[in-house]
Amino acid sequence: MKKRVLSAACAAVMAGILSISVPAGASDTESSKKEATAEDTDIEQQSDKGMSEEEKSSEGKVLNIYAWNEEFKTRMQEYYPGYEAVDDTTGTIGDVTVNWKIVSEGTKEYQQKLDEALLNQKEVPDDEKVDLFLVEAEYARKYVETDYAMDIAELGITEENTAGQFPYTKAYVTDADGRQKGTAWYACPGVLIYNREIAAEVLGTDEPSEVQKSLSDWDTFLATADAMKEAGYTMTASVYDTYRVFAENASGGWMNEDGIQVDEHMKKWAEMSNTMVDNGETGTSEMWSDEWSKGFYPDGKVFCYFGPSWFYDYYMDSDEDGSVANRGGWAVTEGPESFFWGGTWICAAEGTDNPSLVQNIILKMTCNKEVLTGIAGTSKDFVNHVNVMKNYTEDEAFCSEILGGQNPVTQLLNCAKSLECGNASGYGVIFDSEFQNAMKEYFS
C-alpha cells in the first residue's frame, strides 16, 4: 500500500478512536507466553472433591445464573453431579434452588439485564444476588476489567486446577493486574478452511499437511494468492476474512502508556489487503453478505475462508444442495497464524453468597477431565483441555462429512496451543471497528 494511503487510514482511525471516552485502567493486557505441555496438563484437580457439609450449611439457598441461551444449563443438567431440573427456568442442587436468568433477546439486551443486576448486587437480598454469569468473547473483556467479576483465586481455584486448559482461554479473561476472572469449558480456535478441488488443481494436492506448506506464513500465503489468481480463483472472498487473524496476533494492542497506537501487525494487514485488492486476489465485500458467501459454492471460485469449527459446521450452507460443504469439499489446515473466534466464559459474581458452590461448579464444568471428556465425546465440542482433545485426534467420531472425512482435531489443537492474547482489551471491538471503517473508505 502506498505510504500516504496507510498514513491517512491510520490518521482516520486515530480520529475515530480518540472521540471515544477511554477510562483509566482500560489498557491492553500482556499476553500469556506459556504454551501448555503434556507435562503440565495431567495434574489432577486439587479442589474438585465436592462441598463439605459445613460449607453447604453456611451458604445461601438460592443460586442465580445469568446467561443468554440454554447451552450451559444443558451442560449442567447432563454433567453436574446432583443437579436436578425442576422446570425450564429452575433446578436444584441438593437443597439449593438454581434460578436460570436467561435473556435470549440479543447480546445488547442480555448485557443490559446483567449490568442492572450487577450494579444492584450490594443492595438486594442474598437470594436475589447474581452468583454466576456467562460472557462471550465479544464483550468478555468489559467484565474482566471491572470488579463485578471475581478473581478465581479468591474462590480457591489455583493454577494447578486450570493447568490443562489452553493458555489463551485464561489470558483472555485475565486483567492488567494478572487476575483471572473466569474459565471456559470449550475453546474456539480458528483454522484456514480451503476448497479441496481448487487446492488439488492449483497446488497439486488437497492433503492438509501438504497444503499447509503453501500457507505457512503471510509471504507464502501471498505467493499462493498469485497462483490462485493465475488459475482464475480469488484467494479469499474479502479482505476482512484475514482481519481477525492479524488483530489477534498484534503484540502491542491498541493502547500503551502514551495512549492510542496502531500496531505494526495491523499496518501489515492494511498493506497486504491493499496489495491483494489491487491484484484482484480478493474482494472488499462485507462478511456475511451475499457477495461474500458466494464462495460457499463452486461457481464462487474462492479458495479459502478463516473460521472455527462452528463456522464450517453451521454457516457454510452444508444443508444446501450444490454447496461445497454439502459435497464434502472443504478441508482445514493451520494457516499463517493462529487465532480464535468466539467462546463462552463462566464468571463468579463479586458478592455471591454461594462461593463454595460456585467454586465447585467452575471446577467440575471447566477443569474436570472426566466431565470434559464426556462433553467432547457426546457433543463433539472442542473442550478446553489439551490432553482431553489429544485423545480425539484419531477418533473417527470427529471426522467431518463437510471436510471430506477429515478429523480436524489435530489442526484445531495446534492452533489452540500456540495462541496468545496480546491484543485484548475492553475496547477491542470498538478499536477494530474504527480501523476497519477507516480502511473501507480506501477500498470503496
Short mmCIF file of C-alpha atoms in Angstrom, two decimals:
data_model
loop_
_atom_site.label_atom_id
_atom_site.label_comp_id
_atom_site.label_asym_id
_atom_site.label_seq_id
_atom_site.Cartn_x
_atom_site.Cartn_y
_atom_site.Cartn_z
CA MET A 1 0.00 0.00 0.00
CA LYS A 2 1.25 3.49 -0.76
CA LYS A 3 2.54 5.21 2.38
CA ARG A 4 0.18 8.14 2.02
CA VAL A 5 -2.87 5.83 1.94
CA LEU A 6 -1.76 3.90 5.02
CA SER A 7 -0.94 7.12 6.84
CA ALA A 8 -4.35 8.55 6.01
CA ALA A 9 -6.08 5.39 7.21
CA CYS A 10 -4.13 5.43 10.46
CA ALA A 11 -5.00 9.09 10.96
CA ALA A 12 -8.67 8.31 10.40
CA VAL A 13 -8.73 5.52 12.93
CA MET A 14 -6.95 7.73 15.45
CA ALA A 15 -9.56 10.42 14.99
CA GLY A 16 -12.41 7.94 15.38
CA ILE A 17 -10.99 6.24 18.45
CA LEU A 18 -9.92 9.43 20.19
CA SER A 19 -13.54 10.58 20.13
CA ILE A 20 -14.34 7.68 22.50
CA SER A 21 -14.02 8.20 26.23
CA VAL A 22 -11.49 5.63 27.46
CA PRO A 23 -11.34 5.41 31.25
CA ALA A 24 -8.17 4.90 33.22
CA GLY A 25 -7.22 1.28 33.68
CA ALA A 26 -8.66 0.11 30.35
CA SER A 27 -5.27 -0.65 28.84
CA ASP A 28 -4.47 -3.81 26.94
CA THR A 29 -3.23 -6.80 28.88
CA GLU A 30 0.03 -8.61 28.42
CA SER A 31 -0.23 -11.89 26.57
CA SER A 32 0.41 -15.24 28.20
CA LYS A 33 3.52 -16.68 26.57
CA LYS A 34 3.27 -20.07 28.24
CA GLU A 35 2.27 -22.95 25.99
CA ALA A 36 0.54 -25.90 27.61
CA THR A 37 2.62 -29.05 27.56
CA ALA A 38 1.92 -32.72 28.13
CA GLU A 39 3.71 -32.48 31.47
CA ASP A 40 1.63 -29.71 32.99
CA THR A 41 -1.80 -30.84 31.83
CA ASP A 42 -2.05 -34.11 33.75
CA ILE A 43 -2.13 -32.50 37.20
CA GLU A 44 -5.34 -33.64 38.86
CA GLN A 45 -7.78 -31.11 40.21
CA GLN A 46 -6.79 -30.47 43.82
CA SER A 47 -10.08 -28.97 44.99
CA ASP A 48 -12.62 -30.79 42.84
CA LYS A 49 -13.93 -33.00 45.63
CA GLY A 50 -17.38 -31.63 46.23
CA MET A 51 -18.56 -29.49 49.12
CA SER A 52 -18.30 -30.38 52.77
CA GLU A 53 -21.42 -30.39 54.93
CA GLU A 54 -20.11 -27.32 56.78
CA GLU A 55 -19.71 -25.43 53.51
CA LYS A 56 -23.19 -26.42 52.41
CA SER A 57 -24.81 -25.24 55.63
CA SER A 58 -23.06 -21.86 55.59
CA GLU A 59 -24.10 -20.91 52.05
CA GLY A 60 -27.19 -19.39 50.52
CA LYS A 61 -30.12 -21.49 49.39
CA VAL A 62 -30.64 -19.79 46.02
CA LEU A 63 -28.15 -19.78 43.15
CA ASN A 64 -28.80 -17.26 40.34
CA ILE A 65 -27.11 -17.88 36.99
CA TYR A 66 -27.29 -15.32 34.16
CA ALA A 67 -26.90 -16.48 30.55
CA TRP A 68 -28.13 -15.61 27.05
CA ASN A 69 -29.02 -19.13 25.90
CA GLU A 70 -29.70 -22.65 27.15
CA GLU A 71 -26.29 -24.17 26.42
CA PHE A 72 -24.73 -24.01 29.89
CA LYS A 73 -27.99 -25.10 31.51
CA THR A 74 -27.99 -28.16 29.28
CA ARG A 75 -24.39 -28.95 30.22
CA MET A 76 -25.24 -28.62 33.93
CA GLN A 77 -28.20 -30.96 33.56
CA GLU A 78 -26.07 -33.54 31.80
CA TYR A 79 -22.80 -33.36 33.72
CA TYR A 80 -23.00 -31.64 37.11
CA PRO A 81 -23.43 -34.23 39.91
CA GLY A 82 -26.67 -33.80 41.82
CA TYR A 83 -28.27 -31.26 39.53
CA GLU A 84 -31.99 -31.89 39.04
CA ALA A 85 -34.18 -29.96 36.62
CA VAL A 86 -37.48 -28.70 38.03
CA ASP A 87 -38.80 -26.76 35.03
CA ASP A 88 -37.48 -24.60 32.18
CA THR A 89 -36.10 -21.92 34.48
CA THR A 90 -35.44 -23.73 37.74
CA GLY A 91 -33.37 -26.61 39.07
CA THR A 92 -31.94 -27.87 42.34
CA ILE A 93 -28.55 -28.92 43.68
CA GLY A 94 -29.29 -30.60 46.97
CA ASP A 95 -31.33 -28.09 48.98
CA VAL A 96 -30.19 -25.15 46.83
CA THR A 97 -32.63 -23.75 44.27
CA VAL A 98 -30.99 -22.83 40.94
CA ASN A 99 -32.65 -19.97 39.07
CA TRP A 100 -31.74 -19.54 35.40
CA LYS A 101 -31.93 -15.92 34.33
CA ILE A 102 -31.79 -16.41 30.58
CA VAL A 103 -32.11 -13.31 28.41
CA SER A 104 -32.32 -14.60 24.84
CA GLU A 105 -33.49 -11.45 23.04
CA GLY A 106 -29.97 -10.48 21.97
CA THR A 107 -26.48 -9.56 23.08
CA LYS A 108 -27.38 -5.97 23.92
CA GLU A 109 -30.45 -6.95 25.91
CA TYR A 110 -28.54 -9.59 27.84
CA GLN A 111 -25.80 -7.17 28.83
CA GLN A 112 -28.37 -4.59 29.92
CA LYS A 113 -30.12 -7.06 32.22
CA LEU A 114 -26.83 -8.38 33.58
CA ASP A 115 -25.46 -4.88 34.14
CA GLU A 116 -28.59 -3.85 36.04
CA ALA A 117 -28.29 -6.89 38.29
CA LEU A 118 -24.58 -6.42 38.96
CA LEU A 119 -24.99 -2.71 39.71
CA ASN A 120 -27.62 -3.61 42.33
CA GLN A 121 -25.60 -6.50 43.75
CA LYS A 122 -24.86 -4.79 47.08
CA GLU A 123 -28.40 -3.59 47.61
CA VAL A 124 -30.52 -6.70 47.01
CA PRO A 125 -31.19 -9.58 49.43
CA ASP A 126 -28.84 -12.57 49.23
CA ASP A 127 -31.41 -14.70 47.41
CA GLU A 128 -31.51 -12.16 44.58
CA LYS A 129 -27.76 -11.72 44.13
CA VAL A 130 -26.04 -12.80 40.92
CA ASP A 131 -23.87 -15.84 41.67
CA LEU A 132 -22.63 -16.93 38.26
CA PHE A 133 -22.82 -15.20 34.89
CA LEU A 134 -21.69 -16.14 31.41
CA VAL A 135 -19.93 -13.89 28.91
CA GLU A 136 -18.87 -14.41 25.32
CA ALA A 137 -15.70 -13.25 23.60
CA GLU A 138 -17.17 -10.10 22.08
CA TYR A 139 -17.77 -8.46 25.44
CA ALA A 140 -15.92 -10.65 27.98
CA ARG A 141 -13.21 -8.03 28.46
CA LYS A 142 -15.83 -5.47 29.50
CA TYR A 143 -16.49 -7.51 32.65
CA VAL A 144 -12.92 -8.70 33.17
CA GLU A 145 -11.82 -5.11 33.63
CA THR A 146 -14.33 -4.43 36.40
CA ASP A 147 -14.68 -5.63 40.00
CA TYR A 148 -18.01 -7.29 39.27
CA ALA A 149 -16.26 -10.50 38.17
CA MET A 150 -14.28 -12.25 40.90
CA ASP A 151 -10.67 -13.28 40.68
CA ILE A 152 -10.97 -17.09 40.60
CA ALA A 153 -8.03 -17.27 43.02
CA GLU A 154 -10.33 -15.74 45.66
CA LEU A 155 -12.50 -18.83 45.25
CA GLY A 156 -9.53 -21.07 45.88
CA ILE A 157 -9.13 -22.08 42.24
CA THR A 158 -5.41 -22.45 41.56
CA GLU A 159 -3.12 -22.58 38.55
CA GLU A 160 -2.83 -26.31 39.18
CA ASN A 161 -6.58 -26.65 38.79
CA THR A 162 -6.52 -24.93 35.39
CA ALA A 163 -3.19 -26.36 34.19
CA GLY A 164 -4.82 -28.46 31.49
CA GLN A 165 -6.64 -25.54 29.85
CA PHE A 166 -5.40 -23.78 26.73
CA PRO A 167 -3.38 -20.74 27.84
CA TYR A 168 -5.21 -18.30 25.57
CA THR A 169 -8.56 -19.05 27.25
CA LYS A 170 -7.03 -17.97 30.56
CA ALA A 171 -5.09 -14.98 29.22
CA TYR A 172 -8.18 -13.57 27.51
CA VAL A 173 -10.02 -13.21 30.84
CA THR A 174 -7.02 -12.04 32.88
CA ASP A 175 -6.93 -8.36 33.74
CA ALA A 176 -3.97 -5.96 33.71
CA ASP A 177 -3.19 -6.88 37.31
CA GLY A 178 -2.89 -10.57 36.50
CA ARG A 179 -6.24 -11.61 37.99
CA GLN A 180 -8.09 -14.33 36.08
CA LYS A 181 -11.80 -13.51 36.08
CA GLY A 182 -13.36 -16.60 34.51
CA THR A 183 -12.88 -20.00 32.94
CA ALA A 184 -14.23 -21.75 29.83
CA TRP A 185 -15.33 -25.32 29.22
CA TYR A 186 -14.68 -25.19 25.48
CA ALA A 187 -12.37 -23.35 23.10
CA CYS A 188 -12.87 -21.83 19.63
CA PRO A 189 -9.53 -21.93 17.83
CA GLY A 190 -9.72 -20.89 14.20
CA VAL A 191 -8.30 -22.60 11.14
CA LEU A 192 -7.91 -21.90 7.44
CA ILE A 193 -10.75 -23.63 5.56
CA TYR A 194 -9.83 -24.36 1.96
CA ASN A 195 -11.56 -25.74 -1.13
CA ARG A 196 -10.16 -29.22 -1.79
CA GLU A 197 -10.88 -29.20 -5.51
CA ILE A 198 -9.13 -25.88 -6.04
CA ALA A 199 -6.17 -26.98 -3.92
CA ALA A 200 -5.75 -30.14 -5.96
CA GLU A 201 -5.89 -28.20 -9.23
CA VAL A 202 -3.56 -25.32 -8.32
CA LEU A 203 -1.29 -26.82 -5.64
CA GLY A 204 -1.28 -30.40 -6.85
CA THR A 205 -2.65 -31.78 -3.59
CA ASP A 206 -5.60 -31.39 -1.24
CA GLU A 207 -3.88 -33.12 1.71
CA PRO A 208 -3.86 -30.76 4.74
CA SER A 209 -0.22 -31.12 5.77
CA GLU A 210 0.91 -30.54 2.17
CA VAL A 211 -1.44 -27.61 1.58
CA GLN A 212 -0.14 -26.03 4.80
CA LYS A 213 3.29 -25.69 3.18
CA SER A 214 1.76 -23.18 0.75
CA LEU A 215 0.10 -21.24 3.60
CA SER A 216 2.64 -21.42 6.42
CA ASP A 217 3.23 -17.66 6.70
CA TRP A 218 1.93 -14.49 5.07
CA ASP A 219 4.65 -14.40 2.40
CA THR A 220 3.77 -17.91 1.19
CA PHE A 221 0.09 -17.02 1.54
CA LEU A 222 0.61 -14.11 -0.88
CA ALA A 223 2.61 -16.29 -3.27
CA THR A 224 -0.25 -18.80 -3.26
CA ALA A 225 -2.71 -15.96 -3.85
CA ASP A 226 -0.77 -15.11 -7.02
CA ALA A 227 -1.05 -18.74 -8.16
CA MET A 228 -4.78 -18.77 -7.44
CA LYS A 229 -5.29 -15.59 -9.45
CA GLU A 230 -3.41 -17.08 -12.41
CA ALA A 231 -5.73 -20.10 -12.27
CA GLY A 232 -8.87 -17.94 -12.17
CA TYR A 233 -9.65 -18.02 -8.45
CA THR A 234 -9.64 -15.48 -5.64
CA MET A 235 -7.65 -16.35 -2.54
CA THR A 236 -10.29 -15.13 -0.10
CA ALA A 237 -13.78 -13.74 -0.51
CA SER A 238 -12.89 -10.45 1.16
CA VAL A 239 -10.00 -8.60 2.76
CA TYR A 240 -11.94 -8.81 6.03
CA ASP A 241 -11.53 -12.59 6.17
CA THR A 242 -7.96 -12.14 7.39
CA TYR A 243 -8.59 -9.21 9.72
CA ARG A 244 -9.30 -11.24 12.86
CA VAL A 245 -6.17 -13.34 12.32
CA PHE A 246 -3.95 -10.26 12.20
CA ALA A 247 -5.76 -8.47 15.03
CA GLU A 248 -5.30 -11.32 17.47
CA ASN A 249 -1.59 -11.50 16.68
CA ALA A 250 -0.89 -7.80 17.15
CA SER A 251 1.55 -7.86 20.05
CA GLY A 252 1.23 -4.26 21.14
CA GLY A 253 -2.52 -3.91 21.48
CA TRP A 254 -4.41 -0.72 20.75
CA MET A 255 -3.18 1.22 23.77
CA ASN A 256 0.11 1.80 25.55
CA GLU A 257 1.33 4.21 28.21
CA ASP A 258 1.37 7.01 25.63
CA GLY A 259 -2.22 6.47 24.51
CA ILE A 260 -3.71 5.08 21.28
CA GLN A 261 -1.45 3.23 18.84
CA VAL A 262 -1.79 1.22 15.63
CA ASP A 263 0.31 -1.91 15.89
CA GLU A 264 2.80 -2.75 13.13
CA HIS A 265 0.99 -6.03 12.52
CA MET A 266 -2.23 -4.16 11.78
CA LYS A 267 -0.38 -1.92 9.36
CA LYS A 268 0.88 -5.09 7.68
CA TRP A 269 -2.72 -6.29 7.31
CA ALA A 270 -3.65 -2.99 5.63
CA GLU A 271 -0.71 -3.21 3.25
CA MET A 272 -1.33 -6.85 2.36
CA SER A 273 -5.04 -6.25 1.88
CA ASN A 274 -4.46 -3.34 -0.46
CA THR A 275 -2.00 -5.41 -2.49
CA MET A 276 -4.45 -8.28 -2.83
CA VAL A 277 -7.30 -5.96 -3.85
CA ASP A 278 -5.11 -4.24 -6.46
CA ASN A 279 -4.09 -7.65 -7.81
CA GLY A 280 -7.67 -8.93 -7.99
CA GLU A 281 -6.89 -11.69 -5.47
CA THR A 282 -9.68 -10.83 -3.05
CA GLY A 283 -12.77 -8.64 -2.75
CA THR A 284 -13.96 -5.95 -0.36
CA SER A 285 -17.47 -7.16 0.42
CA GLU A 286 -18.81 -7.21 3.97
CA MET A 287 -18.56 -10.50 5.81
CA TRP A 288 -21.90 -12.38 5.91
CA SER A 289 -23.11 -10.54 2.78
CA ASP A 290 -24.43 -12.45 -0.25
CA GLU A 291 -21.38 -11.42 -2.26
CA TRP A 292 -19.02 -12.69 0.43
CA SER A 293 -20.76 -16.07 0.75
CA LYS A 294 -20.70 -16.85 -2.99
CA GLY A 295 -17.56 -18.85 -2.32
CA PHE A 296 -19.64 -21.37 -0.39
CA TYR A 297 -20.50 -22.68 -3.87
CA PRO A 298 -18.16 -23.88 -6.65
CA ASP A 299 -19.12 -21.04 -9.01
CA GLY A 300 -17.90 -18.53 -6.42
CA LYS A 301 -14.30 -19.62 -7.13
CA VAL A 302 -12.99 -18.74 -3.65
CA PHE A 303 -10.08 -20.77 -2.34
CA CYS A 304 -10.35 -20.23 1.41
CA TYR A 305 -12.10 -18.77 4.42
CA PHE A 306 -11.00 -18.49 8.06
CA GLY A 307 -13.07 -19.74 10.99
CA PRO A 308 -13.54 -22.15 13.90
CA SER A 309 -15.44 -25.42 13.79
CA TRP A 310 -18.81 -23.75 14.40
CA PHE A 311 -18.29 -21.70 11.23
CA TYR A 312 -17.93 -24.61 8.82
CA ASP A 313 -20.40 -26.79 10.75
CA TYR A 314 -23.26 -24.28 10.72
CA TYR A 315 -22.63 -21.33 8.42
CA MET A 316 -21.27 -22.62 5.10
CA ASP A 317 -24.60 -23.89 3.70
CA SER A 318 -23.86 -27.57 4.28
CA ASP A 319 -27.60 -28.32 4.07
CA GLU A 320 -27.90 -26.74 0.61
CA ASP A 321 -27.61 -28.97 -2.46
CA GLY A 322 -24.67 -27.99 -4.61
CA SER A 323 -22.69 -26.17 -1.90
CA VAL A 324 -19.05 -27.07 -1.42
CA ALA A 325 -19.82 -28.14 2.16
CA ASN A 326 -22.73 -30.35 1.08
CA ARG A 327 -20.35 -32.15 -1.27
CA GLY A 328 -17.69 -32.60 1.43
CA GLY A 329 -15.44 -30.26 -0.49
CA TRP A 330 -13.69 -28.35 2.29
CA ALA A 331 -10.65 -29.22 4.41
CA VAL A 332 -8.78 -27.35 7.13
CA THR A 333 -5.19 -26.52 7.94
CA GLU A 334 -3.48 -24.21 10.42
CA GLY A 335 -2.75 -21.32 8.03
CA PRO A 336 -0.23 -18.50 8.55
CA GLU A 337 -1.12 -17.64 12.17
CA SER A 338 -3.28 -18.99 14.98
CA PHE A 339 -6.43 -17.17 16.06
CA PHE A 340 -9.73 -17.79 17.80
CA TRP A 341 -13.27 -16.70 17.14
CA GLY A 342 -15.88 -16.87 19.87
CA GLY A 343 -16.12 -18.72 23.15
CA THR A 344 -18.03 -18.64 26.44
CA TRP A 345 -16.58 -18.00 29.89
CA ILE A 346 -18.14 -18.63 33.30
CA CYS A 347 -17.60 -15.79 35.78
CA ALA A 348 -18.25 -15.70 39.51
CA ALA A 349 -20.06 -12.55 40.60
CA GLU A 350 -18.46 -10.46 43.33
CA GLY A 351 -20.76 -10.63 46.34
CA THR A 352 -22.12 -14.13 45.72
CA ASP A 353 -23.40 -15.79 48.89
CA ASN A 354 -22.57 -19.22 47.42
CA PRO A 355 -18.77 -19.09 46.94
CA SER A 356 -18.12 -22.76 47.67
CA LEU A 357 -20.85 -23.98 45.31
CA VAL A 358 -19.72 -21.51 42.65
CA GLN A 359 -16.16 -22.78 43.01
CA ASN A 360 -17.28 -26.37 42.72
CA ILE A 361 -19.37 -25.70 39.60
CA ILE A 362 -16.45 -23.94 37.89
CA LEU A 363 -14.06 -26.77 38.78
CA LYS A 364 -16.43 -29.51 37.70
CA MET A 365 -17.55 -27.90 34.45
CA THR A 366 -14.26 -26.40 33.21
CA CYS A 367 -11.41 -28.34 34.87
CA ASN A 368 -12.61 -31.88 35.49
CA LYS A 369 -11.18 -34.23 32.85
CA GLU A 370 -13.97 -36.78 33.16
CA VAL A 371 -16.67 -34.15 32.67
CA LEU A 372 -14.83 -32.53 29.74
CA THR A 373 -14.24 -35.94 28.15
CA GLY A 374 -17.97 -36.60 28.41
CA ILE A 375 -18.84 -33.27 26.81
CA ALA A 376 -16.38 -33.79 23.95
CA GLY A 377 -17.49 -37.35 23.33
CA THR A 378 -21.20 -36.53 23.34
CA SER A 379 -21.43 -33.09 21.75
CA LYS A 380 -18.16 -33.04 19.75
CA ASP A 381 -17.29 -29.72 21.37
CA PHE A 382 -13.62 -28.79 21.23
CA VAL A 383 -13.30 -28.71 25.02
CA ASN A 384 -10.84 -26.57 26.95
CA HIS A 385 -8.33 -29.25 27.93
CA VAL A 386 -5.18 -30.08 26.00
CA ASN A 387 -4.90 -33.75 26.90
CA VAL A 388 -8.60 -34.47 26.56
CA MET A 389 -8.56 -33.22 22.98
CA LYS A 390 -5.32 -35.08 22.22
CA ASN A 391 -7.28 -38.27 22.82
CA TYR A 392 -9.58 -37.42 19.92
CA THR A 393 -7.02 -36.71 17.19
CA GLU A 394 -7.56 -40.14 15.66
CA ASP A 395 -11.18 -40.64 16.67
CA GLU A 396 -13.46 -41.36 13.72
CA ALA A 397 -16.35 -39.76 15.60
CA PHE A 398 -14.71 -36.37 14.97
CA CYS A 399 -14.39 -36.94 11.21
CA SER A 400 -16.47 -34.38 9.35
CA GLU A 401 -18.51 -35.01 6.21
CA ILE A 402 -18.23 -31.29 5.43
CA LEU A 403 -14.43 -31.71 5.45
CA GLY A 404 -14.46 -34.76 3.21
CA GLY A 405 -13.98 -37.12 6.14
CA GLN A 406 -11.11 -35.19 7.73
CA ASN A 407 -10.70 -35.26 11.51
CA PRO A 408 -9.75 -31.60 12.21
CA VAL A 409 -8.77 -32.02 15.88
CA THR A 410 -5.01 -32.01 15.15
CA GLN A 411 -5.20 -28.70 13.29
CA LEU A 412 -7.50 -27.14 15.90
CA LEU A 413 -5.24 -28.41 18.68
CA ASN A 414 -2.12 -26.97 17.07
CA CYS A 415 -3.78 -23.58 16.76
CA ALA A 416 -5.22 -23.55 20.28
CA LYS A 417 -1.90 -24.49 21.89
CA SER A 418 0.06 -21.75 20.14
CA LEU A 419 -2.43 -18.92 20.64
CA GLU A 420 -1.50 -15.81 22.60
CA CYS A 421 -3.69 -12.85 23.51
CA GLY A 422 -1.60 -9.72 23.37
CA ASN A 423 -4.30 -7.51 21.87
CA ALA A 424 -7.13 -7.99 24.36
CA SER A 425 -8.90 -5.00 25.85
CA GLY A 426 -12.38 -3.98 26.85
CA TYR A 427 -12.43 -1.57 23.91
CA GLY A 428 -11.02 -4.01 21.36
CA VAL A 429 -14.32 -4.34 19.48
CA ILE A 430 -14.57 -0.56 19.13
CA PHE A 431 -10.95 -0.19 18.02
CA ASP A 432 -11.31 -2.97 15.45
CA SER A 433 -14.48 -1.43 14.06
CA GLU A 434 -12.90 2.02 13.73
CA PHE A 435 -9.82 0.65 12.00
CA GLN A 436 -11.82 -1.38 9.50
CA ASN A 437 -14.17 1.53 8.84
CA ALA A 438 -11.17 3.73 8.09
CA MET A 439 -9.83 1.18 5.61
CA LYS A 440 -13.21 0.70 3.92
CA GLU A 441 -13.03 4.25 2.63
CA TYR A 442 -9.97 3.32 0.62
CA PHE A 443 -11.34 0.01 -0.61
CA SER A 444 -14.60 1.56 -1.86
#
